[in-house]
Amino acid sequence: MSTKYTRGWIRMQVLDGIVEIGKFTPGIANSDTELERQDVLLLMSHLSGRLNKSIEWNRPQPRHGIKVSTVVGYLEIVLNSNGTHEESESIS
């Protein structure tokens, strides 16, 4: 039986992770906050350790920053997948 991760739970983990890696103070970041790629990579590493799952960011670099809402949507797909290699490749 696999765990179903909800969007709200993932969002709270992402916002908490942003605070824990030292990028924002609590209450400042929201879904429209833009992060730099290195911050997202650090956040993925942080969440991988917290959730005991391997999470890699394999999205291309956008012109501007990466929004928190994009990170949440990506994590929702990755965490709720069955863990097959083909599914994670189709996300990119």
GROMACS .gro file of C-alpha atoms in nm:
model
   92
    1MET     CA    1   0.000   0.000   0.000
    2SER     CA    2   0.142   0.336  -0.097
    3THR     CA    3   0.099   0.670   0.075
    4LYS     CA    4  -0.105   0.938  -0.103
    5TYR     CA    5   0.055   1.278  -0.058
    6THR     CA    6  -0.193   1.567  -0.080
    7ARG     CA    7  -0.112   1.899  -0.247
    8GLY     CA    8  -0.166   2.086   0.081
    9TRP     CA    9   0.070   1.859   0.275
   10ILE     CA   10   0.335   1.888   0.004
   11ARG     CA   11   0.296   2.268  -0.003
   12MET     CA   12   0.350   2.288   0.374
   13GLN     CA   13   0.661   2.067   0.348
   14VAL     CA   14   0.801   2.287   0.070
   15LEU     CA   15   0.735   2.612   0.257
   16ASP     CA   16   0.882   2.464   0.576
   17GLY     CA   17   1.183   2.336   0.380
   18ILE     CA   18   1.246   2.682   0.234
   19VAL     CA   19   1.259   2.823   0.586
   20GLU     CA   20   1.482   2.539   0.713
   21ILE     CA   21   1.740   2.582   0.436
   22GLY     CA   22   1.761   2.948   0.535
   23LYS     CA   23   1.616   3.119   0.228
   24PHE     CA   24   1.312   3.286   0.386
   25THR     CA   25   1.170   3.364   0.727
   26PRO     CA   26   0.839   3.200   0.824
   27GLY     CA   27   0.533   3.356   0.662
   28ILE     CA   28   0.718   3.536   0.381
   29ALA     CA   29   0.708   3.275   0.101
   30ASN     CA   30   0.387   3.182  -0.082
   31SER     CA   31   0.290   2.995  -0.400
   32ASP     CA   32   0.403   3.284  -0.623
   33THR     CA   33   0.749   3.315  -0.464
   34GLU     CA   34   1.025   3.253  -0.718
   35LEU     CA   35   1.329   3.046  -0.626
   36GLU     CA   36   1.663   3.014  -0.800
   37ARG     CA   37   1.763   2.676  -0.943
   38GLN     CA   38   2.031   2.614  -0.679
   39ASP     CA   39   1.773   2.681  -0.406
   40VAL     CA   40   1.536   2.427  -0.561
   41LEU     CA   41   1.815   2.169  -0.583
   42LEU     CA   42   1.900   2.229  -0.217
   43LEU     CA   43   1.531   2.200  -0.127
   44MET     CA   44   1.501   1.868  -0.318
   45SER     CA   45   1.801   1.733  -0.129
   46HIS     CA   46   1.651   1.849   0.201
   47LEU     CA   47   1.311   1.693   0.127
   48SER     CA   48   1.473   1.371   0.005
   49GLY     CA   49   1.635   1.327   0.344
   50ARG     CA   50   1.319   1.417   0.532
   51LEU     CA   51   1.095   1.179   0.331
   52ASN     CA   52   1.354   0.902   0.282
   53LYS     CA   53   1.291   0.912  -0.095
   54SER     CA   54   1.521   1.003  -0.380
   55ILE     CA   55   1.387   1.324  -0.535
   56GLU     CA   56   1.567   1.488  -0.826
   57TRP     CA   57   1.475   1.812  -1.004
   58ASN     CA   58   1.491   1.740  -1.377
   59ARG     CA   59   1.305   2.040  -1.514
   60PRO     CA   60   1.473   2.292  -1.748
   61GLN     CA   61   1.576   2.633  -1.620
   62PRO     CA   62   1.304   2.892  -1.692
   63ARG     CA   63   1.379   3.250  -1.794
   64HIS     CA   64   1.286   3.373  -1.450
   65GLY     CA   65   1.278   3.198  -1.115
   66ILE     CA   66   1.102   2.872  -1.037
   67LYS     CA   67   0.774   2.932  -0.855
   68VAL     CA   68   0.690   2.747  -0.535
   69SER     CA   69   0.365   2.632  -0.700
   70THR     CA   70   0.570   2.466  -0.978
   71VAL     CA   71   0.781   2.283  -0.719
   72VAL     CA   72   0.466   2.167  -0.536
   73GLY     CA   73   0.307   2.038  -0.857
   74TYR     CA   74   0.626   1.857  -0.956
   75LEU     CA   75   0.658   1.695  -0.613
   76GLU     CA   76   0.293   1.589  -0.617
   77ILE     CA   77   0.355   1.395  -0.940
   78VAL     CA   78   0.687   1.247  -0.824
   79LEU     CA   79   0.575   1.147  -0.474
   80ASN     CA   80   0.244   0.996  -0.587
   81SER     CA   81   0.393   0.799  -0.877
   82ASN     CA   82   0.452   0.427  -0.841
   83GLY     CA   83   0.824   0.486  -0.856
   84THR     CA   84   0.878   0.353  -1.206
   85HIS     CA   85   1.161   0.502  -1.408
   86GLU     CA   86   0.937   0.566  -1.710
   87GLU     CA   87   0.696   0.781  -1.508
   88SER     CA   88   0.970   1.004  -1.372
   89GLU     CA   89   1.112   1.051  -1.723
   90SER     CA   90   0.774   1.154  -1.863
   91ILE     CA   91   0.755   1.442  -1.614
   92SER     CA   92   1.035   1.639  -1.777
   0.00000   0.00000   0.00000
